[in-house]
Amino acid sequence: MAERPGTPTAPALVMETDTGSTVMDPTRAYHVGRDPLSDIVIDDPRVSWHHAVLRADDGHWTVADANSTNGTYTEGRRVHQREVGPGSVIRFGSAADGPRAVLADPAPPGGAPAPVEPSDARPPAAAPAPVEPSDARPPAAAPPAAEPAPPPAVSVPAATGTFRRPTSVRPLPARTVRIGRSPDNELVVDDLVVSRRHAELRTRPDGTYEIVDLGSHNGTYLNGMPVDRAPVRAGDIVGVGHSAFVLVGDELQEFVDTGEVSLDVQDLTVSVDGGRKTLLDHVSFPVGEKCLLAVVGPSGAGKSTLLNALTGLRPAQRGTVLYDGRDLYHDYAELRRRIGLVPQDDILHAQLTVRRALSYAAELRFPQDTERSEREARVAEVIRELGLEQRAGQPIHSLSGGQRKRVSVALELLTKPSLLFLDEPTSGLDPGMDRSVMHMLRGLADDGRTVVVVTHSVLSLDVCDRLLVLAPGGRIAYYGPPGQALGFFGFAEWPEAFEAFESDRGRDWAEMYRESRFHAQYIVGATAQPRLPAGPAPGHVPPPPKTQSWSAQLRTLVRRYTAALSADRTFLVIMIALPFVMGAMARALAGSRLDRETALNALLILSVGAVLTGAANAVRELVKERPIYQRERAVGLSRSAYLMSKVVVLGAITVLQAVVLTLVALAGVDLGAPGGEGVLLPPLPEIALAVALLSFTAMMLGLLISALVRKEEVTMPLLVLLAIVQVVFCGALLKLDGVAVIEQLAWLVPSRWALGAMAGTIGLGRIVPGELTADPLFEHSAGVWLLDMGMLLVLSVLFGCLVARLLRRHEPAVMRK
């Protein structure tokens, strides 16, 4: 790359490591770490994900430690930043035996040339410059004066990790440039969330440019909004995966979000009940790069409300959240994929093994054109990163609480989020596990992420960089280093402080903090981004694009659900036993022939058995997976594909059970049908069809109940109530025909129509004459039988539509607008 005016003119250097040599160009920075996207990759557990940075500055080279866990060393001493040159020896992770790098002059003219990157290759993604570990985060040095201005959508690029300096710079293209993950693109973006052929930057006849999405699965964004085709002007931000492309002067600059991002929260306000109750009251604070922030406070202080506002799932009514200098609410459509959220409840199927659960999640979250080997490599990478290698083949339900939380975190890390939020990750864990989880989060932050954890536990706050304490009413009672919080409040223990929040309601905790030096130092003095005017909440936010087509999502969901059910031994036992038990009861009642004494009771037992079988299969399935559905829906899961996966798998099981139930009950029994014929088919297949359709409709009704309830515990009592309703309103015990209101209510009861179809098949009115069996729906005629069966289909569709509507109610608020 040609040197631009204003760039420091330090000599080129060669860095020699155990894995090879790299010629370092003084016009760019070189990043060292375990991250495969680093310029110099060192695969050693002592080396941090983003460990150190080498750059030329004022005519010489410096090495700067990027706040690594185990340190960077020269001349046997740990350094934060130090000048280096030819002959310098740098060790990473250990002064004694850490991986070594030796700096040397390039080969002289005529000598053996050092390996140089091809000029047309995209340089590896570079992490931002390290931040000095101080109370107030100083802005990084501004770009040289000769460089073009930064994108206007970012107020202070020097205070961001992404826009501080370009990762790569190239002349503006004179022709169409294709962007994507495949190596045959002109602009290669090595990012698994990017499609192989993602977008094109096209030159127009008038010399201007436009961006065209090529049907990518994760979308192409212009200034935060998804576009299919749109003109691109100078300073516009074109988002492709974790990369942003900006036209600046006569250059196309690429900026890569490597994870080291800041978060600036400004005046977030949330109220309910027409403004009479405030949940968040002008909450403002900065979160620096690679920071671990803990949010604590008494119940009802607004912690969950703040979490929803920071993640964008339920935006604040007023205020701004700046994601590395960009308005999160305005650019949410693009930035949502860079935010990971681990809810309090586990978001994985506990019956699956760790590796299998993560593999299915990778299928749903990565583009459809991602190769299986690429997904498996990323799954293996996050398993190693979180220390789960020894547990990868274990079912998740067999893991300890802390290990299960690691798996939930691993799922979120698949797509390399820059911001990671966790809601009560240590809830229910013993003190040892509590500390283990918090140390894991500390490591994740050190490796180049911003981590925010909402917690009730105060056992391990010392591993956090910052602590936010919310007082009742959603006001900041403290923000700063955790070790100084109790001293600020004047208490020796945290229980005393929380008790004071509840008992001393007249004390203005927020005002006391605003007047303290902590507010001036850690909020006012540490906020690098300008304060934006507080505005109303954002309007419509486009739903996330589907990373997979509807059919591909359905196939993955069906395979995952089948695997989860197959691994659930309790479900398998019940699923196999129930039709045999109910069928045996019906067989005992039927005897060898359906006659006046046995016919009605046998059909009633078949109806009850079909209802119980279908409903029992489905009544827990949606409510128990609600946290999983909510999280997956937020990142692009199709609601209809999710529901259809339940219908396909449970429907196949339910129909098979219904056939078994019917055969056990009636195979070999003289059904007494008129002339030995059914209405349209032989009697036994016709009854089996009615029982199967009733069971399927009851399954849909079970899904409806599962979508309605809030807790899994209430499903069993409702299942019993459902069975009772089916018995009462099926027409076998009470006369329904011609009884006002009761007859109309019975139209919504599936067993009413199924019993009518079975009664019509055998001519029940002829076998058991009487007022009860003279019901018009029991007639042995094709029209009546088709009406009965058709109504079962109508009820199935109706229940399915209601389930889909109720599923929408459980989605993030931002997606329901």
PDB file of N, CA and C in Angstrom, residues 456-523:
ATOM      1  N   HIS A 456     -27.904 -10.395  41.397  1.00  0.00           N
ATOM      2  CA  HIS A 456     -28.238 -10.146  42.794  1.00  0.00           C
ATOM      3  C   HIS A 456     -27.065 -10.508  43.697  1.00  0.00           C
ATOM      4  N   SER A 457     -26.117 -11.253  43.150  1.00  0.00           N
ATOM      5  CA  SER A 457     -24.991 -11.726  43.950  1.00  0.00           C
ATOM      6  C   SER A 457     -23.922 -10.633  44.066  1.00  0.00           C
ATOM      7  N   VAL A 458     -23.370 -10.490  45.261  1.00  0.00           N
ATOM      8  CA  VAL A 458     -22.293  -9.517  45.487  1.00  0.00           C
ATOM      9  C   VAL A 458     -21.007 -10.217  45.896  1.00  0.00           C
ATOM     10  N   LEU A 459     -20.945 -11.549  45.686  1.00  0.00           N
ATOM     11  CA  LEU A 459     -19.792 -12.308  46.163  1.00  0.00           C
ATOM     12  C   LEU A 459     -18.535 -12.041  45.361  1.00  0.00           C
ATOM     13  N   SER A 460     -18.674 -11.734  44.066  1.00  0.00           N
ATOM     14  CA  SER A 460     -17.499 -11.631  43.204  1.00  0.00           C
ATOM     15  C   SER A 460     -17.443 -10.307  42.459  1.00  0.00           C
ATOM     16  N   LEU A 461     -17.931  -9.259  43.070  1.00  0.00           N
ATOM     17  CA  LEU A 461     -17.901  -7.966  42.408  1.00  0.00           C
ATOM     18  C   LEU A 461     -16.475  -7.457  42.215  1.00  0.00           C
ATOM     19  N   ASP A 462     -15.519  -8.002  42.978  1.00  0.00           N
ATOM     20  CA  ASP A 462     -14.143  -7.523  42.889  1.00  0.00           C
ATOM     21  C   ASP A 462     -13.502  -7.821  41.540  1.00  0.00           C
ATOM     22  N   VAL A 463     -14.053  -8.778  40.759  1.00  0.00           N
ATOM     23  CA  VAL A 463     -13.461  -9.086  39.454  1.00  0.00           C
ATOM     24  C   VAL A 463     -13.970  -8.139  38.373  1.00  0.00           C
ATOM     25  N   CYS A 464     -14.934  -7.271  38.712  1.00  0.00           N
ATOM     26  CA  CYS A 464     -15.515  -6.351  37.733  1.00  0.00           C
ATOM     27  C   CYS A 464     -14.699  -5.056  37.672  1.00  0.00           C
ATOM     28  N   ASP A 465     -14.774  -4.398  36.521  1.00  0.00           N
ATOM     29  CA  ASP A 465     -14.127  -3.098  36.365  1.00  0.00           C
ATOM     30  C   ASP A 465     -14.995  -1.980  36.933  1.00  0.00           C
ATOM     31  N   ARG A 466     -16.288  -2.081  36.709  1.00  0.00           N
ATOM     32  CA  ARG A 466     -17.205  -1.050  37.153  1.00  0.00           C
ATOM     33  C   ARG A 466     -18.429  -1.703  37.783  1.00  0.00           C
ATOM     34  N   LEU A 467     -19.028  -0.951  38.693  1.00  0.00           N
ATOM     35  CA  LEU A 467     -20.241  -1.389  39.378  1.00  0.00           C
ATOM     36  C   LEU A 467     -21.285  -0.299  39.263  1.00  0.00           C
ATOM     37  N   LEU A 468     -22.480  -0.682  38.819  1.00  0.00           N
ATOM     38  CA  LEU A 468     -23.622   0.228  38.767  1.00  0.00           C
ATOM     39  C   LEU A 468     -24.639  -0.237  39.792  1.00  0.00           C
ATOM     40  N   VAL A 469     -24.971   0.636  40.735  1.00  0.00           N
ATOM     41  CA  VAL A 469     -25.970   0.333  41.754  1.00  0.00           C
ATOM     42  C   VAL A 469     -27.206   1.179  41.464  1.00  0.00           C
ATOM     43  N   LEU A 470     -28.329   0.515  41.248  1.00  0.00           N
ATOM     44  CA  LEU A 470     -29.585   1.222  41.012  1.00  0.00           C
ATOM     45  C   LEU A 470     -30.398   1.255  42.292  1.00  0.00           C
ATOM     46  N   ALA A 471     -30.903   2.415  42.629  1.00  0.00           N
ATOM     47  CA  ALA A 471     -31.786   2.581  43.778  1.00  0.00           C
ATOM     48  C   ALA A 471     -33.232   2.456  43.315  1.00  0.00           C
ATOM     49  N   PRO A 472     -34.177   2.214  44.254  1.00  0.00           N
ATOM     50  CA  PRO A 472     -35.585   2.150  43.867  1.00  0.00           C
ATOM     51  C   PRO A 472     -35.995   3.391  43.083  1.00  0.00           C
ATOM     52  N   GLY A 473     -36.785   3.164  42.035  1.00  0.00           N
ATOM     53  CA  GLY A 473     -37.150   4.264  41.153  1.00  0.00           C
ATOM     54  C   GLY A 473     -36.270   4.352  39.924  1.00  0.00           C
ATOM     55  N   GLY A 474     -35.318   3.417  39.785  1.00  0.00           N
ATOM     56  CA  GLY A 474     -34.481   3.392  38.592  1.00  0.00           C
ATOM     57  C   GLY A 474     -33.513   4.539  38.496  1.00  0.00           C
ATOM     58  N   ARG A 475     -32.924   4.929  39.631  1.00  0.00           N
ATOM     59  CA  ARG A 475     -31.962   6.034  39.647  1.00  0.00           C
ATOM     60  C   ARG A 475     -30.596   5.510  40.061  1.00  0.00           C
ATOM     61  N   ILE A 476     -29.554   6.155  39.579  1.00  0.00           N
ATOM     62  CA  ILE A 476     -28.192   5.704  39.871  1.00  0.00           C
ATOM     63  C   ILE A 476     -27.807   6.124  41.282  1.00  0.00           C
ATOM     64  N   ALA A 477     -27.534   5.133  42.121  1.00  0.00           N
ATOM     65  CA  ALA A 477     -27.053   5.403  43.476  1.00  0.00           C
ATOM     66  C   ALA A 477     -25.533   5.363  43.540  1.00  0.00           C
ATOM     67  N   TYR A 478     -24.911   4.663  42.575  1.00  0.00           N
ATOM     68  CA  TYR A 478     -23.444   4.612  42.540  1.00  0.00           C
ATOM     69  C   TYR A 478     -23.013   4.067  41.192  1.00  0.00           C
ATOM     70  N   TYR A 479     -21.922   4.624  40.652  1.00  0.00           N
ATOM     71  CA  TYR A 479     -21.260   4.078  39.479  1.00  0.00           C
ATOM     72  C   TYR A 479     -19.769   4.341  39.626  1.00  0.00           C
ATOM     73  N   GLY A 480     -18.990   3.287  39.594  1.00  0.00           N
ATOM     74  CA  GLY A 480     -17.555   3.439  39.763  1.00  0.00           C
ATOM     75  C   GLY A 480     -16.907   2.109  40.087  1.00  0.00           C
ATOM     76  N   PRO A 481     -15.682   2.110  40.613  1.00  0.00           N
ATOM     77  CA  PRO A 481     -15.001   0.866  40.975  1.00  0.00           C
ATOM     78  C   PRO A 481     -15.763   0.121  42.066  1.00  0.00           C
ATOM     79  N   PRO A 482     -15.886  -1.199  41.976  1.00  0.00           N
ATOM     80  CA  PRO A 482     -16.648  -1.957  42.991  1.00  0.00           C
ATOM     81  C   PRO A 482     -16.071  -1.817  44.392  1.00  0.00           C
ATOM     82  N   GLY A 483     -14.754  -1.725  44.503  1.00  0.00           N
ATOM     83  CA  GLY A 483     -14.139  -1.706  45.817  1.00  0.00           C
ATOM     84  C   GLY A 483     -14.445  -0.463  46.633  1.00  0.00           C
ATOM     85  N   GLN A 484     -14.928   0.594  46.005  1.00  0.00           N
ATOM     86  CA  GLN A 484     -15.189   1.839  46.722  1.00  0.00           C
ATOM     87  C   GLN A 484     -16.677   2.069  46.991  1.00  0.00           C
ATOM     88  N   ALA A 485     -17.516   1.130  46.584  1.00  0.00           N
ATOM     89  CA  ALA A 485     -18.963   1.349  46.692  1.00  0.00           C
ATOM     90  C   ALA A 485     -19.439   1.355  48.137  1.00  0.00           C
ATOM     91  N   LEU A 486     -19.067   0.329  48.916  1.00  0.00           N
ATOM     92  CA  LEU A 486     -19.540   0.264  50.301  1.00  0.00           C
ATOM     93  C   LEU A 486     -19.045   1.453  51.103  1.00  0.00           C
ATOM     94  N   GLY A 487     -17.809   1.874  50.873  1.00  0.00           N
ATOM     95  CA  GLY A 487     -17.295   3.053  51.568  1.00  0.00           C
ATOM     96  C   GLY A 487     -18.091   4.290  51.220  1.00  0.00           C
ATOM     97  N   PHE A 488     -18.519   4.395  49.970  1.00  0.00           N
ATOM     98  CA  PHE A 488     -19.325   5.539  49.567  1.00  0.00           C
ATOM     99  C   PHE A 488     -20.664   5.548  50.295  1.00  0.00           C
ATOM    100  N   PHE A 489     -21.278   4.360  50.430  1.00  0.00           N
ATOM    101  CA  PHE A 489     -22.569   4.297  51.116  1.00  0.00           C
ATOM    102  C   PHE A 489     -22.425   4.384  52.635  1.00  0.00           C
ATOM    103  N   GLY A 490     -21.249   4.085  53.156  1.00  0.00           N
ATOM    104  CA  GLY A 490     -21.046   4.140  54.597  1.00  0.00           C
ATOM    105  C   GLY A 490     -21.457   2.875  55.320  1.00  0.00           C
ATOM    106  N   PHE A 491     -21.385   1.736  54.638  1.00  0.00           N
ATOM    107  CA  PHE A 491     -21.752   0.466  55.267  1.00  0.00           C
ATOM    108  C   PHE A 491     -20.588  -0.512  55.130  1.00  0.00           C
ATOM    109  N   ALA A 492     -20.592  -1.501  56.011  1.00  0.00           N
ATOM    110  CA  ALA A 492     -19.530  -2.506  55.985  1.00  0.00           C
ATOM    111  C   ALA A 492     -19.906  -3.705  55.126  1.00  0.00           C
ATOM    112  N   GLU A 493     -21.197  -4.003  55.000  1.00  0.00           N
ATOM    113  CA  GLU A 493     -21.656  -5.168  54.254  1.00  0.00           C
ATOM    114  C   GLU A 493     -22.779  -4.765  53.299  1.00  0.00           C
ATOM    115  N   TRP A 494     -22.902  -5.532  52.210  1.00  0.00           N
ATOM    116  CA  TRP A 494     -23.927  -5.225  51.221  1.00  0.00           C
ATOM    117  C   TRP A 494     -25.352  -5.411  51.730  1.00  0.00           C
ATOM    118  N   PRO A 495     -25.651  -6.430  52.544  1.00  0.00           N
ATOM    119  CA  PRO A 495     -27.028  -6.533  53.057  1.00  0.00           C
ATOM    120  C   PRO A 495     -27.486  -5.271  53.772  1.00  0.00           C
ATOM    121  N   GLU A 496     -26.564  -4.617  54.492  1.00  0.00           N
ATOM    122  CA  GLU A 496     -26.936  -3.378  55.176  1.00  0.00           C
ATOM    123  C   GLU A 496     -27.292  -2.291  54.167  1.00  0.00           C
ATOM    124  N   ALA A 497     -26.532  -2.222  53.073  1.00  0.00           N
ATOM    125  CA  ALA A 497     -26.814  -1.206  52.062  1.00  0.00           C
ATOM    126  C   ALA A 497     -28.174  -1.445  51.404  1.00  0.00           C
ATOM    127  N   PHE A 498     -28.464  -2.698  51.024  1.00  0.00           N
ATOM    128  CA  PHE A 498     -29.747  -2.988  50.391  1.00  0.00           C
ATOM    129  C   PHE A 498     -30.911  -2.752  51.350  1.00  0.00           C
ATOM    130  N   GLU A 499     -30.692  -3.057  52.620  1.00  0.00           N
ATOM    131  CA  GLU A 499     -31.736  -2.808  53.603  1.00  0.00           C
ATOM    132  C   GLU A 499     -32.008  -1.315  53.734  1.00  0.00           C
ATOM    133  N   ALA A 500     -30.928  -0.522  53.633  1.00  0.00           N
ATOM    134  CA  ALA A 500     -31.093   0.930  53.736  1.00  0.00           C
ATOM    135  C   ALA A 500     -31.885   1.482  52.549  1.00  0.00           C
ATOM    136  N   PHE A 501     -31.703   0.890  51.361  1.00  0.00           N
ATOM    137  CA  PHE A 501     -32.471   1.346  50.203  1.00  0.00           C
ATOM    138  C   PHE A 501     -33.974   1.210  50.459  1.00  0.00           C
ATOM    139  N   GLU A 502     -34.348   0.126  51.147  1.00  0.00           N
ATOM    140  CA  GLU A 502     -35.766  -0.126  51.401  1.00  0.00           C
ATOM    141  C   GLU A 502     -36.291   0.661  52.590  1.00  0.00           C
ATOM    142  N   SER A 503     -35.474   0.769  53.645  1.00  0.00           N
ATOM    143  CA  SER A 503     -35.946   1.386  54.884  1.00  0.00           C
ATOM    144  C   SER A 503     -35.839   2.909  54.870  1.00  0.00           C
ATOM    145  N   ASP A 504     -34.804   3.423  54.225  1.00  0.00           N
ATOM    146  CA  ASP A 504     -34.579   4.870  54.240  1.00  0.00           C
ATOM    147  C   ASP A 504     -35.066   5.475  52.934  1.00  0.00           C
ATOM    148  N   ARG A 505     -36.369   5.422  52.716  1.00  0.00           N
ATOM    149  CA  ARG A 505     -36.941   5.883  51.453  1.00  0.00           C
ATOM    150  C   ARG A 505     -36.827   7.397  51.291  1.00  0.00           C
ATOM    151  N   GLY A 506     -36.711   8.118  52.384  1.00  0.00           N
ATOM    152  CA  GLY A 506     -36.631   9.562  52.293  1.00  0.00           C
ATOM    153  C   GLY A 506     -35.273  10.072  51.844  1.00  0.00           C
ATOM    154  N   ARG A 507     -34.292   9.226  51.821  1.00  0.00           N
ATOM    155  CA  ARG A 507     -32.943   9.638  51.441  1.00  0.00           C
ATOM    156  C   ARG A 507     -32.824   9.658  49.917  1.00  0.00           C
ATOM    157  N   ASP A 508     -32.280  10.736  49.377  1.00  0.00           N
ATOM    158  CA  ASP A 508     -32.122  10.866  47.927  1.00  0.00           C
ATOM    159  C   ASP A 508     -30.756  10.311  47.535  1.00  0.00           C
ATOM    160  N   TRP A 509     -30.731   9.026  47.254  1.00  0.00           N
ATOM    161  CA  TRP A 509     -29.467   8.376  46.930  1.00  0.00           C
ATOM    162  C   TRP A 509     -28.872   8.916  45.639  1.00  0.00           C
ATOM    163  N   ALA A 510     -29.720   9.193  44.657  1.00  0.00           N
ATOM    164  CA  ALA A 510     -29.227   9.677  43.377  1.00  0.00           C
ATOM    165  C   ALA A 510     -28.609  11.061  43.507  1.00  0.00           C
ATOM    166  N   GLU A 511     -29.229  11.931  44.281  1.00  0.00           N
ATOM    167  CA  GLU A 511     -28.691  13.280  44.473  1.00  0.00           C
ATOM    168  C   GLU A 511     -27.367  13.227  45.216  1.00  0.00           C
ATOM    169  N   MET A 512     -27.278  12.345  46.198  1.00  0.00           N
ATOM    170  CA  MET A 512     -26.033  12.198  46.944  1.00  0.00           C
ATOM    171  C   MET A 512     -24.897  11.776  46.009  1.00  0.00           C
ATOM    172  N   TYR A 513     -25.214  10.872  45.063  1.00  0.00           N
ATOM    173  CA  TYR A 513     -24.176  10.428  44.137  1.00  0.00           C
ATOM    174  C   TYR A 513     -23.809  11.541  43.158  1.00  0.00           C
ATOM    175  N   ARG A 514     -24.795  12.284  42.649  1.00  0.00           N
ATOM    176  CA  ARG A 514     -24.500  13.341  41.674  1.00  0.00           C
ATOM    177  C   ARG A 514     -23.582  14.405  42.254  1.00  0.00           C
ATOM    178  N   GLU A 515     -23.665  14.612  43.555  1.00  0.00           N
ATOM    179  CA  GLU A 515     -22.835  15.634  44.188  1.00  0.00           C
ATOM    180  C   GLU A 515     -21.463  15.115  44.610  1.00  0.00           C
ATOM    181  N   SER A 516     -21.206  13.823  44.363  1.00  0.00           N
ATOM    182  CA  SER A 516     -19.952  13.225  44.812  1.00  0.00           C
ATOM    183  C   SER A 516     -18.876  13.334  43.738  1.00  0.00           C
ATOM    184  N   ARG A 517     -17.630  13.107  44.158  1.00  0.00           N
ATOM    185  CA  ARG A 517     -16.519  13.101  43.213  1.00  0.00           C
ATOM    186  C   ARG A 517     -16.599  11.905  42.277  1.00  0.00           C
ATOM    187  N   PHE A 518     -17.270  10.834  42.710  1.00  0.00           N
ATOM    188  CA  PHE A 518     -17.379   9.655  41.872  1.00  0.00           C
ATOM    189  C   PHE A 518     -18.149   9.965  40.590  1.00  0.00           C
ATOM    190  N   HIS A 519     -19.210  10.748  40.700  1.00  0.00           N
ATOM    191  CA  HIS A 519     -19.989  11.124  39.520  1.00  0.00           C
ATOM    192  C   HIS A 519     -19.142  11.964  38.571  1.00  0.00           C
ATOM    193  N   ALA A 520     -18.412  12.918  39.120  1.00  0.00           N
ATOM    194  CA  ALA A 520     -17.568  13.765  38.279  1.00  0.00           C
ATOM    195  C   ALA A 520     -16.459  12.970  37.610  1.00  0.00           C
ATOM    196  N   GLN A 521     -15.909  11.988  38.324  1.00  0.00           N
ATOM    197  CA  GLN A 521     -14.766  11.241  37.806  1.00  0.00           C
ATOM    198  C   GLN A 521     -15.167  10.121  36.869  1.00  0.00           C
ATOM    199  N   TYR A 522     -16.184   9.356  37.236  1.00  0.00           N
ATOM    200  CA  TYR A 522     -16.468   8.123  36.508  1.00  0.00           C
ATOM    201  C   TYR A 522     -17.599   8.250  35.494  1.00  0.00           C
ATOM    202  N   ILE A 523     -18.361   9.318  35.547  1.00  0.00           N
ATOM    203  CA  ILE A 523     -19.399   9.529  34.538  1.00  0.00           C
ATOM    204  C   ILE A 523     -19.089  10.770  33.708  1.00  0.00           C
TER     205      ILE A 523
END
